PDB file of C-alpha atoms in Angstrom:
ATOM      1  CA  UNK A   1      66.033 -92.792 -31.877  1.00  0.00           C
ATOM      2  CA  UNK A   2      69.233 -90.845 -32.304  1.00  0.00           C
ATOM      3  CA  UNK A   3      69.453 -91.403 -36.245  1.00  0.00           C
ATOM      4  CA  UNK A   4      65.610 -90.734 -36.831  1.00  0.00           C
ATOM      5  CA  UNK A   5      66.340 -87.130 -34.723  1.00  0.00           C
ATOM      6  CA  UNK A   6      69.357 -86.739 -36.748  1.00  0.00           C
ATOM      7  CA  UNK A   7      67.501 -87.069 -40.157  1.00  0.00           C
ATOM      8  CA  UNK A   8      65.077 -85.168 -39.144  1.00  0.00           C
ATOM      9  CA  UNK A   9      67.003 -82.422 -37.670  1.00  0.00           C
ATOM     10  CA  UNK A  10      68.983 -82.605 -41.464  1.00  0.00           C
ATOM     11  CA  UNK A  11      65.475 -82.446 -43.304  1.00  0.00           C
ATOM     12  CA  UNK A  12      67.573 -84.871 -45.941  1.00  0.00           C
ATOM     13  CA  UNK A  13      66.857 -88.289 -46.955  1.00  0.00           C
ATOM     14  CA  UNK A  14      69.879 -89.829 -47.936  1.00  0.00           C
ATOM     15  CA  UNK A  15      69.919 -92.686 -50.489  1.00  0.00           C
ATOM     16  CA  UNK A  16      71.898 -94.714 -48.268  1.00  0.00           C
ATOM     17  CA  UNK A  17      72.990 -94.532 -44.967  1.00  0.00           C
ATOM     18  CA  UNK A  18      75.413 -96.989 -43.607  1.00  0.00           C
ATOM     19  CA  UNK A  19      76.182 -98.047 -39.975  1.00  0.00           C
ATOM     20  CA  UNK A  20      79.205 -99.482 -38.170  1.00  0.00           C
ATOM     21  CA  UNK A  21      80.024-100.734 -34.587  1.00  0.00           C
ATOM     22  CA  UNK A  22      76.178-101.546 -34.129  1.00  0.00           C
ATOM     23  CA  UNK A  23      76.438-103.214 -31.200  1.00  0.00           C
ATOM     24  CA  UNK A  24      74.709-106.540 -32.461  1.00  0.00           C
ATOM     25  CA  UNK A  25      76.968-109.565 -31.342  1.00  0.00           C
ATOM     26  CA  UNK A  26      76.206-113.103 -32.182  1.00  0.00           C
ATOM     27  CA  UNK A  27      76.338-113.606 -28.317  1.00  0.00           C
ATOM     28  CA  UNK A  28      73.247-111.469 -27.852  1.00  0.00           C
ATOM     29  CA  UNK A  29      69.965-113.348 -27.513  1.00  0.00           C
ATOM     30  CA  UNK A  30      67.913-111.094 -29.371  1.00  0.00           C
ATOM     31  CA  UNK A  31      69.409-109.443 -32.471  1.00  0.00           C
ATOM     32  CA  UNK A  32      70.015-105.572 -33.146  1.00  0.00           C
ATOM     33  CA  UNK A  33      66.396-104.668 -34.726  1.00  0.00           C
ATOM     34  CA  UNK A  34      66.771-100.769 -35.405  1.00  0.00           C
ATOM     35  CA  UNK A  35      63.589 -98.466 -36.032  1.00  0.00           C
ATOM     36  CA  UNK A  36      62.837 -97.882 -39.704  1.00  0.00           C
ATOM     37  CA  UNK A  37      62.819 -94.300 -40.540  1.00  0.00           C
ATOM     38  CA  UNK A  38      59.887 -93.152 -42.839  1.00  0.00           C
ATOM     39  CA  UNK A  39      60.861 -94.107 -46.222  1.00  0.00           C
ATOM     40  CA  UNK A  40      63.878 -96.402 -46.269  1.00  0.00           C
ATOM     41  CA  UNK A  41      64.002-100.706 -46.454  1.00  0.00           C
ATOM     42  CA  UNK A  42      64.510-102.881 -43.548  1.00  0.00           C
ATOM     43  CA  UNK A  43      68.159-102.292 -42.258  1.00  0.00           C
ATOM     44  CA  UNK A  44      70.402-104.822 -43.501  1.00  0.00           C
ATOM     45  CA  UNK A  45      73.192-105.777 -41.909  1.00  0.00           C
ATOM     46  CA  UNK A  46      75.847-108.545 -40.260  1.00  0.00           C
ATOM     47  CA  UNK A  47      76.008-109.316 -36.666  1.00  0.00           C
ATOM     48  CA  UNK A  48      79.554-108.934 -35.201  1.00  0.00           C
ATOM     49  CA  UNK A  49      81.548-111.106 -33.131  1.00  0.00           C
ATOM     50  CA  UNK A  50      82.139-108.665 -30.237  1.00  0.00           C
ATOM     51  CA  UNK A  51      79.794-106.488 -28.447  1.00  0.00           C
ATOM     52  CA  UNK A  52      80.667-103.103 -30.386  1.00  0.00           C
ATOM     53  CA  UNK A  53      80.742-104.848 -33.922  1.00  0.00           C
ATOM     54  CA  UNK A  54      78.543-104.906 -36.844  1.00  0.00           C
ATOM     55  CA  UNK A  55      77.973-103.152 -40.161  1.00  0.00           C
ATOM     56  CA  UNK A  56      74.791-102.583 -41.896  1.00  0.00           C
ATOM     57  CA  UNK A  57      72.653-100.292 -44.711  1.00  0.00           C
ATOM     58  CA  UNK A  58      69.547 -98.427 -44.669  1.00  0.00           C
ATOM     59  CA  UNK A  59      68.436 -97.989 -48.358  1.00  0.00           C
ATOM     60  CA  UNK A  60      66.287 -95.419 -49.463  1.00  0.00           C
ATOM     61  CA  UNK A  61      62.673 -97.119 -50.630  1.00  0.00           C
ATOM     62  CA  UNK A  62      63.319 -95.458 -54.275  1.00  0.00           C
ATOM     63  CA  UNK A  63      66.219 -97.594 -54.526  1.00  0.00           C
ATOM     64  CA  UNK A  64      66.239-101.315 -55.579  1.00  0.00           C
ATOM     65  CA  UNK A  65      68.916-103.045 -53.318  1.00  0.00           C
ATOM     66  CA  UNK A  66      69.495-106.785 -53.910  1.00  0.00           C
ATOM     67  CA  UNK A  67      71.514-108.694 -51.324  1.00  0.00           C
ATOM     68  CA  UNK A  68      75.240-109.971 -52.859  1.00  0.00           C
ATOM     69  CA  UNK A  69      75.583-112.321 -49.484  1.00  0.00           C
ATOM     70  CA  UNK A  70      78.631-114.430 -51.574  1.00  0.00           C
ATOM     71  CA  UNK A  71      80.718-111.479 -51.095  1.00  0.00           C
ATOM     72  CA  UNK A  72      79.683-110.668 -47.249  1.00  0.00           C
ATOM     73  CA  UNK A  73      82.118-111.383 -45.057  1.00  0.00           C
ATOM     74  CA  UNK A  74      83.130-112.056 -41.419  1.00  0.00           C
ATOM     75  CA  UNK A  75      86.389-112.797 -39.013  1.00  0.00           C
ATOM     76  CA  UNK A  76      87.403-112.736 -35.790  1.00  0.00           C
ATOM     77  CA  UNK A  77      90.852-113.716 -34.135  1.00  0.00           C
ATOM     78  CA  UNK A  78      91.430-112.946 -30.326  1.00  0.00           C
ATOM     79  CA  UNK A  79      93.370-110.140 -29.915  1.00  0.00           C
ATOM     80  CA  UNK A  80      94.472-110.348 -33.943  1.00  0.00           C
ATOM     81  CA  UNK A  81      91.663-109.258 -36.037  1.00  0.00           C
ATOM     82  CA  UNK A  82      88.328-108.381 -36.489  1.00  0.00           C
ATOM     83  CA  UNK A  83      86.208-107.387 -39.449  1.00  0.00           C
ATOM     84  CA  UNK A  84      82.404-107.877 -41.069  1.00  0.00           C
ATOM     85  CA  UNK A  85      80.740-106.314 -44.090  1.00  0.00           C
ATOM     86  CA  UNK A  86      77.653-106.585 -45.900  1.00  0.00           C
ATOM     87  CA  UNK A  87      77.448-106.131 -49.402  1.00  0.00           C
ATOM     88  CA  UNK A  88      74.654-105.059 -51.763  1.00  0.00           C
ATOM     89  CA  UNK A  89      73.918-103.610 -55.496  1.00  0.00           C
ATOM     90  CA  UNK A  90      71.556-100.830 -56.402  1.00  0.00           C
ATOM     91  CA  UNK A  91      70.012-102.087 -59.983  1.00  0.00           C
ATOM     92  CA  UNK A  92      68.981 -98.753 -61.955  1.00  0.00           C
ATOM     93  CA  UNK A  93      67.460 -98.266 -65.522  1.00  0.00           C
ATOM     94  CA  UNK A  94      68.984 -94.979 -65.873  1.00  0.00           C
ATOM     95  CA  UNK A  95      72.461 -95.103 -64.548  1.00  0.00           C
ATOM     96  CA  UNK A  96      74.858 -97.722 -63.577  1.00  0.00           C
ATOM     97  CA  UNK A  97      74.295-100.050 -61.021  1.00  0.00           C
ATOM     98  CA  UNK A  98      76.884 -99.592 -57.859  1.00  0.00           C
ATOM     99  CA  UNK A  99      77.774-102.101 -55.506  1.00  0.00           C
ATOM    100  CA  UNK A 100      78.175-100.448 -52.048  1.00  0.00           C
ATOM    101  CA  UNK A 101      79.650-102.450 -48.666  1.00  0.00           C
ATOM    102  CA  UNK A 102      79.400-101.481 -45.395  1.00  0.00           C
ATOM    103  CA  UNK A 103      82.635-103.091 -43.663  1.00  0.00           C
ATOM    104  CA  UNK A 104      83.417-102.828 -39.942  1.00  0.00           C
ATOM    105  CA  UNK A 105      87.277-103.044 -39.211  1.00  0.00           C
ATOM    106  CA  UNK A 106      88.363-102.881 -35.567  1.00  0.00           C
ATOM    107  CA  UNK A 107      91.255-101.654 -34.157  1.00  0.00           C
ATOM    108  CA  UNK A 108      93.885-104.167 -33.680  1.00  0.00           C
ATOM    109  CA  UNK A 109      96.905-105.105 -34.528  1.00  0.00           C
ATOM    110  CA  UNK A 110      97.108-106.705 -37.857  1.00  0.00           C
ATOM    111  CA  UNK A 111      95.943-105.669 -41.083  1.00  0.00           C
ATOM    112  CA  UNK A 112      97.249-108.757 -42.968  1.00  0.00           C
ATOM    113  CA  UNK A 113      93.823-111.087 -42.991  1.00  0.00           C
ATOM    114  CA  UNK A 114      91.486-108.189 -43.453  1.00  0.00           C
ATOM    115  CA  UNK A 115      93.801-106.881 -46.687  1.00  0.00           C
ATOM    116  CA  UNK A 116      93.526-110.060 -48.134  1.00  0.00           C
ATOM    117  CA  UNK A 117      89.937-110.722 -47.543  1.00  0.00           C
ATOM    118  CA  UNK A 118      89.288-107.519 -49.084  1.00  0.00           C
ATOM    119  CA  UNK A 119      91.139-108.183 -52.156  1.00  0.00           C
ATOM    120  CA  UNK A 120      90.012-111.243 -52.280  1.00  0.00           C
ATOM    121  CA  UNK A 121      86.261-109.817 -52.113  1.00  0.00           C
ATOM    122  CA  UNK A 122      87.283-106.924 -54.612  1.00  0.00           C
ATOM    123  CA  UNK A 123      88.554-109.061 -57.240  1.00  0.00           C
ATOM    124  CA  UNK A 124      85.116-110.911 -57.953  1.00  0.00           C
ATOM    125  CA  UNK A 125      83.862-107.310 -57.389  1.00  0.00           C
ATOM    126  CA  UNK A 126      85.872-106.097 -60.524  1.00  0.00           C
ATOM    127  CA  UNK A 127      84.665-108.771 -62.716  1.00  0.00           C
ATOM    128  CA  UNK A 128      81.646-106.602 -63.030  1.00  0.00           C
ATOM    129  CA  UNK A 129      81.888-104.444 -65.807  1.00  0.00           C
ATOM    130  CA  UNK A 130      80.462-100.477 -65.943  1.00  0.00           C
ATOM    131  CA  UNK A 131      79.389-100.837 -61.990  1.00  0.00           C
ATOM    132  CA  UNK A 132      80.188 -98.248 -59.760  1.00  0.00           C
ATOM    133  CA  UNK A 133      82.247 -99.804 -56.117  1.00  0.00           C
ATOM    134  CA  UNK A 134      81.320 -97.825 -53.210  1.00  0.00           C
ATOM    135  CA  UNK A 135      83.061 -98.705 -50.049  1.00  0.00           C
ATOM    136  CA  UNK A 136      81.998 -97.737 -46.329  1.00  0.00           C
ATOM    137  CA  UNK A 137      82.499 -98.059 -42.704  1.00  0.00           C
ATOM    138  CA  UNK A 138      84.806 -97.935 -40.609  1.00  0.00           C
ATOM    139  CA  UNK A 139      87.566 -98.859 -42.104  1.00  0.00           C
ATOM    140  CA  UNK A 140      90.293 -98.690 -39.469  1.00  0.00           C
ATOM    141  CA  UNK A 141      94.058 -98.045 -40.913  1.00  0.00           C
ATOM    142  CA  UNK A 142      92.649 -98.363 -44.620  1.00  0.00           C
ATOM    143  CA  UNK A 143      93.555 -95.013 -45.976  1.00  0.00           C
ATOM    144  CA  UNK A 144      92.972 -93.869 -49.355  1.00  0.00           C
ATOM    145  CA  UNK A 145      96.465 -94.774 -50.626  1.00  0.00           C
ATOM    146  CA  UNK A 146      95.866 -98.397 -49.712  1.00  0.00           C
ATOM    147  CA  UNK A 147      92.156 -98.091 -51.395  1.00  0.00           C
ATOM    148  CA  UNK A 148      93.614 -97.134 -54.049  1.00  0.00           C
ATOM    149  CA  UNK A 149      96.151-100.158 -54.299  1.00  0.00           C
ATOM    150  CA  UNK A 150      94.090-102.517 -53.453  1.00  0.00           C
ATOM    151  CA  UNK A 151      91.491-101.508 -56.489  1.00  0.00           C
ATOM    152  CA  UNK A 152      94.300-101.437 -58.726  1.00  0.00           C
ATOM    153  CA  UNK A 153      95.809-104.915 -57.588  1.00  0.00           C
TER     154      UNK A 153
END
């Protein structure tokens, strides 16, 4: 309810709106099912493996969104790490197509098995020529120097 008051309190529709800590843990016996607002897809998103986790998109209905679940992914170590993401392209006629995640990073105390995931993930990623790479979420102790690297690695 909040994010349908909030959009319409904006009067904006966004092309794409993306989520983090959404509460949706594999543990839960029904998953997170969010309202629809008026003129966007079905959410998509990952469940987390915690109860404040998960990371998903709300795509504008204009849009064409197709699913890249080979790059998705998901860890969790005890009192290590933590991550998910979800990861989609917009196809377009007109413009170049852009590969957006939404990636949920919580705060703990290594950054060593998310890093490499990630560069992992954004190496296939890079293989695609004249697409735009739009990352999201809550990306805990990423900062834009380390964005940076890690596109350039």
């Amino acid at each position: 309810d909040d994010l349908e008051t909030l959009l319409h309190d904006l009067n904006h529709a966004f092309d794409i709106i993306s989520l983090t800590e959404t509460w949706n843990p594999e543990s839960k016996n029904t998953l997170f099912t969010p309202p629809i607002p008026d003129g966007y897809h079905n959410f998509k998103g990952t469940t987390g493996t915690t109860s404040k986790s998960g990371a998903g998109l709300y795509i504008h209905d204009h849009l064409n969104p197709v699913p890249w679940n080979d790059l998705s992914f998901k860890y969790y170590e005890k009192d290590k790490e933590e991550f998910e993401s979800i990861w989609i392209e917009i196809t377009s006629d007109h413009n170049p197509n852009a590969i957006i995640a939404s990636i949920y990073r919580h705060p703990s105390q290594s950054n060593e098995i998310f890093l490499s995931q990630l560069k992992k993930t954004l190496s296939k990623v890079k293989k695609e020529k004249n697409k735009l790479i739009i990352l999201t979420g809550d990306l805990i102790y990423l900062n834009m120097g380390m964005t940076q690297q890690l596109l350039n690695s």
